[in-house]
Amino acid sequence: MKIKKDLLIRYVVPALLAVLMFSSNFLNKKLFGFDDQNFAVWFVLSVLCFACGWYINQSLGWHLGGRVVFSIIVAAAFISIVMITFFREYFDANEMITENLLLYSLRNIMLGAMAFFGMAVAEVLMLQKELLVFQEKQKIIDDTGKDLKKEAELELREAKIKAQKFLNDAESEAKEITLKKERIEKELKEFIRTEKEFIKKYEKPE
């Protein structure tokens, strides 16, 4: 049910944008003036189209949403041209038909541009947010790398200390073994000399 609702909203917002763009054809063509009332009407329409573009970018993405908005602009402009051509009296376009076609087409293009502007702002904010997240992750990775480097240096230093201690112990043991060997050799020589003297003493004739 939720998936159907999301799909419905995805189709409703582009349809709302198309309705807003198409409905601008039925407004007074003097709305491009600069008095307060005209500005308020076009400001509201522009804000609504901006919001539609924002949501389209959030729901459909930049590429697909851009194609959808462009298609809506082309379709709205084409339908507007057809309606103005066949219903000139209603749109007061009996004279200067080309100028009126351009005028009404520019309305659709302007509102479509506001939708694109909304998409662009949403995309920039989203990319900026992703950039901040990436920078935060990069900072964490750098900090972790520094910590790992420090740990590696400490482990290397400890390994060097242990290796040096092992070498010192080995040298001490080697010296001790050498001293024991020399002492044993000396004792053996002394023992042999004593035995020889003892044997010579007993070998003398009485």
mmCIF file of N, CA, C and O in Angstrom, residues 24-69:
data_model
loop_
_atom_site.group_PDB
_atom_site.id
_atom_site.type_symbol
_atom_site.label_atom_id
_atom_site.label_comp_id
_atom_site.label_asym_id
_atom_site.label_seq_id
_atom_site.Cartn_x
_atom_site.Cartn_y
_atom_site.Cartn_z
ATOM 1 N N SER A 24 -1.330 28.642 -16.595
ATOM 2 C CA SER A 24 -0.834 30.005 -16.807
ATOM 3 C C SER A 24 -1.339 30.585 -18.123
ATOM 4 O O SER A 24 -1.349 31.808 -18.305
ATOM 5 N N ASN A 25 -1.777 29.714 -19.043
ATOM 6 C CA ASN A 25 -2.305 30.213 -20.316
ATOM 7 C C ASN A 25 -3.631 30.954 -20.140
ATOM 8 O O ASN A 25 -4.001 31.776 -20.980
ATOM 9 N N PHE A 26 -4.343 30.646 -19.061
ATOM 10 C CA PHE A 26 -5.659 31.244 -18.859
ATOM 11 C C PHE A 26 -5.590 32.511 -18.009
ATOM 12 O O PHE A 26 -6.619 33.089 -17.684
ATOM 13 N N LEU A 27 -4.389 32.909 -17.632
ATOM 14 C CA LEU A 27 -4.238 34.152 -16.893
ATOM 15 C C LEU A 27 -4.150 35.317 -17.866
ATOM 16 O O LEU A 27 -3.867 35.142 -19.055
ATOM 17 N N ASN A 28 -4.368 36.480 -17.345
ATOM 18 C CA ASN A 28 -4.306 37.683 -18.174
ATOM 19 C C ASN A 28 -2.909 37.824 -18.758
ATOM 20 O O ASN A 28 -1.911 37.714 -18.050
ATOM 21 N N LYS A 29 -2.826 38.063 -20.045
ATOM 22 C CA LYS A 29 -1.511 38.152 -20.676
ATOM 23 C C LYS A 29 -0.736 39.381 -20.226
ATOM 24 O O LYS A 29 0.452 39.506 -20.482
ATOM 25 N N LYS A 30 -1.419 40.307 -19.530
ATOM 26 C CA LYS A 30 -0.728 41.473 -19.002
ATOM 27 C C LYS A 30 -0.061 41.189 -17.657
ATOM 28 O O LYS A 30 0.441 42.084 -17.006
ATOM 29 N N LEU A 31 -0.099 39.917 -17.265
ATOM 30 C CA LEU A 31 0.515 39.566 -15.986
ATOM 31 C C LEU A 31 2.025 39.736 -16.000
ATOM 32 O O LEU A 31 2.667 39.662 -14.964
ATOM 33 N N PHE A 32 2.592 39.919 -17.172
ATOM 34 C CA PHE A 32 4.020 40.174 -17.225
ATOM 35 C C PHE A 32 4.354 41.619 -16.870
ATOM 36 O O PHE A 32 5.496 42.042 -16.974
ATOM 37 N N GLY A 33 3.359 42.378 -16.448
ATOM 38 C CA GLY A 33 3.617 43.732 -15.987
ATOM 39 C C GLY A 33 4.327 43.709 -14.648
ATOM 40 O O GLY A 33 4.544 42.664 -14.045
ATOM 41 N N PHE A 34 4.632 44.886 -14.136
ATOM 42 C CA PHE A 34 5.443 44.967 -12.929
ATOM 43 C C PHE A 34 4.688 45.555 -11.736
ATOM 44 O O PHE A 34 5.313 46.020 -10.793
ATOM 45 N N ASP A 35 3.354 45.544 -11.770
ATOM 46 C CA ASP A 35 2.630 46.024 -10.602
ATOM 47 C C ASP A 35 2.590 44.927 -9.546
ATOM 48 O O ASP A 35 2.922 43.770 -9.799
ATOM 49 N N ASP A 36 2.157 45.288 -8.321
ATOM 50 C CA ASP A 36 2.223 44.368 -7.180
ATOM 51 C C ASP A 36 1.365 43.128 -7.376
ATOM 52 O O ASP A 36 1.767 42.013 -7.037
ATOM 53 N N GLN A 37 0.167 43.289 -7.919
ATOM 54 C CA GLN A 37 -0.733 42.153 -8.084
ATOM 55 C C GLN A 37 -0.162 41.141 -9.071
ATOM 56 O O GLN A 37 -0.177 39.934 -8.819
ATOM 57 N N ASN A 38 0.335 41.631 -10.192
ATOM 58 C CA ASN A 38 0.913 40.726 -11.187
ATOM 59 C C ASN A 38 2.122 39.986 -10.620
ATOM 60 O O ASN A 38 2.295 38.780 -10.827
ATOM 61 N N PHE A 39 2.952 40.719 -9.898
ATOM 62 C CA PHE A 39 4.133 40.092 -9.311
ATOM 63 C C PHE A 39 3.738 39.001 -8.319
ATOM 64 O O PHE A 39 4.350 37.930 -8.279
ATOM 65 N N ALA A 40 2.697 39.251 -7.519
ATOM 66 C CA ALA A 40 2.266 38.269 -6.522
ATOM 67 C C ALA A 40 1.784 36.984 -7.189
ATOM 68 O O ALA A 40 2.106 35.875 -6.745
ATOM 69 N N VAL A 41 1.004 37.118 -8.276
ATOM 70 C CA VAL A 41 0.483 35.932 -8.961
ATOM 71 C C VAL A 41 1.618 35.097 -9.531
ATOM 72 O O VAL A 41 1.692 33.878 -9.332
ATOM 73 N N TRP A 42 2.533 35.745 -10.233
ATOM 74 C CA TRP A 42 3.637 34.995 -10.825
ATOM 75 C C TRP A 42 4.614 34.482 -9.774
ATOM 76 O O TRP A 42 5.237 33.436 -9.953
ATOM 77 N N PHE A 43 4.721 35.196 -8.672
ATOM 78 C CA PHE A 43 5.583 34.719 -7.593
ATOM 79 C C PHE A 43 5.033 33.421 -7.005
ATOM 80 O O PHE A 43 5.784 32.467 -6.760
ATOM 81 N N VAL A 44 3.709 33.375 -6.789
ATOM 82 C CA VAL A 44 3.092 32.157 -6.247
ATOM 83 C C VAL A 44 3.260 30.998 -7.221
ATOM 84 O O VAL A 44 3.623 29.875 -6.832
ATOM 85 N N LEU A 45 2.997 31.248 -8.504
ATOM 86 C CA LEU A 45 3.170 30.190 -9.504
ATOM 87 C C LEU A 45 4.626 29.714 -9.555
ATOM 88 O O LEU A 45 4.899 28.510 -9.647
ATOM 89 N N SER A 46 5.545 30.649 -9.484
ATOM 90 C CA SER A 46 6.964 30.290 -9.542
ATOM 91 C C SER A 46 7.369 29.459 -8.327
ATOM 92 O O SER A 46 8.104 28.472 -8.448
ATOM 93 N N VAL A 47 6.867 29.852 -7.145
ATOM 94 C CA VAL A 47 7.194 29.100 -5.933
ATOM 95 C C VAL A 47 6.625 27.683 -6.008
ATOM 96 O O VAL A 47 7.289 26.704 -5.627
ATOM 97 N N LEU A 48 5.398 27.553 -6.500
ATOM 98 C CA LEU A 48 4.795 26.224 -6.625
ATOM 99 C C LEU A 48 5.576 25.355 -7.612
ATOM 100 O O LEU A 48 5.821 24.168 -7.357
ATOM 101 N N CYS A 49 5.979 25.935 -8.737
ATOM 102 C CA CYS A 49 6.782 25.179 -9.709
ATOM 103 C C CYS A 49 8.147 24.826 -9.135
ATOM 104 O O CYS A 49 8.676 23.731 -9.375
ATOM 105 N N PHE A 50 8.714 25.754 -8.374
ATOM 106 C CA PHE A 50 9.995 25.487 -7.705
ATOM 107 C C PHE A 50 9.854 24.297 -6.753
ATOM 108 O O PHE A 50 10.703 23.396 -6.732
ATOM 109 N N ALA A 51 8.764 24.285 -5.973
ATOM 110 C CA ALA A 51 8.531 23.186 -5.029
ATOM 111 C C ALA A 51 8.321 21.862 -5.767
ATOM 112 O O ALA A 51 8.812 20.809 -5.337
ATOM 113 N N CYS A 52 7.597 21.911 -6.885
ATOM 114 C CA CYS A 52 7.398 20.689 -7.680
ATOM 115 C C CYS A 52 8.733 20.164 -8.206
ATOM 116 O O CYS A 52 9.003 18.957 -8.164
ATOM 117 N N GLY A 53 9.565 21.075 -8.710
ATOM 118 C CA GLY A 53 10.883 20.656 -9.189
ATOM 119 C C GLY A 53 11.729 20.063 -8.081
ATOM 120 O O GLY A 53 12.433 19.062 -8.280
ATOM 121 N N TRP A 54 11.652 20.665 -6.899
ATOM 122 C CA TRP A 54 12.388 20.153 -5.734
ATOM 123 C C TRP A 54 11.969 18.713 -5.438
ATOM 124 O O TRP A 54 12.813 17.829 -5.271
ATOM 125 N N TYR A 55 10.648 18.485 -5.377
ATOM 126 C CA TYR A 55 10.166 17.142 -5.042
ATOM 127 C C TYR A 55 10.479 16.144 -6.154
ATOM 128 O O TYR A 55 10.807 14.986 -5.882
ATOM 129 N N ILE A 56 10.379 16.585 -7.398
ATOM 130 C CA ILE A 56 10.693 15.683 -8.514
ATOM 131 C C ILE A 56 12.144 15.232 -8.435
ATOM 132 O O ILE A 56 12.467 14.058 -8.671
ATOM 133 N N ASN A 57 13.037 16.142 -8.086
ATOM 134 C CA ASN A 57 14.450 15.758 -7.949
ATOM 135 C C ASN A 57 14.643 14.788 -6.791
ATOM 136 O O ASN A 57 15.451 13.859 -6.879
ATOM 137 N N GLN A 58 13.901 14.997 -5.698
ATOM 138 C CA GLN A 58 14.027 14.109 -4.548
ATOM 139 C C GLN A 58 13.483 12.715 -4.842
ATOM 140 O O GLN A 58 14.012 11.715 -4.345
ATOM 141 N N SER A 59 12.415 12.644 -5.635
ATOM 142 C CA SER A 59 11.755 11.353 -5.862
ATOM 143 C C SER A 59 12.270 10.629 -7.107
ATOM 144 O O SER A 59 12.444 9.411 -7.092
ATOM 145 N N LEU A 60 12.528 11.373 -8.177
ATOM 146 C CA LEU A 60 12.925 10.746 -9.440
ATOM 147 C C LEU A 60 14.412 10.879 -9.743
ATOM 148 O O LEU A 60 14.916 10.197 -10.633
ATOM 149 N N GLY A 61 15.100 11.756 -9.041
ATOM 150 C CA GLY A 61 16.516 11.952 -9.324
ATOM 151 C C GLY A 61 16.726 13.028 -10.385
ATOM 152 O O GLY A 61 15.796 13.479 -11.059
ATOM 153 N N TRP A 62 18.000 13.426 -10.522
ATOM 154 C CA TRP A 62 18.324 14.537 -11.421
ATOM 155 C C TRP A 62 18.111 14.175 -12.887
ATOM 156 O O TRP A 62 17.508 14.937 -13.647
ATOM 157 N N HIS A 63 18.578 13.016 -13.307
ATOM 158 C CA HIS A 63 18.523 12.664 -14.727
ATOM 159 C C HIS A 63 17.092 12.365 -15.176
ATOM 160 O O HIS A 63 16.587 12.979 -16.132
ATOM 161 N N LEU A 64 16.430 11.430 -14.492
ATOM 162 C CA LEU A 64 15.056 11.093 -14.867
ATOM 163 C C LEU A 64 14.123 12.274 -14.629
ATOM 164 O O LEU A 64 13.265 12.585 -15.472
ATOM 165 N N GLY A 65 14.287 12.950 -13.497
ATOM 166 C CA GLY A 65 13.449 14.114 -13.214
ATOM 167 C C GLY A 65 13.634 15.219 -14.235
ATOM 168 O O GLY A 65 12.666 15.880 -14.637
ATOM 169 N N GLY A 66 14.881 15.430 -14.674
ATOM 170 C CA GLY A 66 15.134 16.445 -15.697
ATOM 171 C C GLY A 66 14.438 16.119 -17.007
ATOM 172 O O GLY A 66 13.869 17.007 -17.661
ATOM 173 N N ARG A 67 14.472 14.839 -17.380
ATOM 174 C CA ARG A 67 13.774 14.443 -18.614
ATOM 175 C C ARG A 67 12.262 14.627 -18.476
ATOM 176 O O ARG A 67 11.590 15.051 -19.428
ATOM 177 N N VAL A 68 11.740 14.323 -17.279
ATOM 178 C CA VAL A 68 10.299 14.484 -17.056
ATOM 179 C C VAL A 68 9.900 15.956 -17.146
ATOM 180 O O VAL A 68 8.918 16.311 -17.821
ATOM 181 N N VAL A 69 10.659 16.823 -16.484
ATOM 182 C CA VAL A 69 10.339 18.256 -16.506
ATOM 183 C C VAL A 69 10.467 18.813 -17.924
ATOM 184 O O VAL A 69 9.616 19.595 -18.379
#
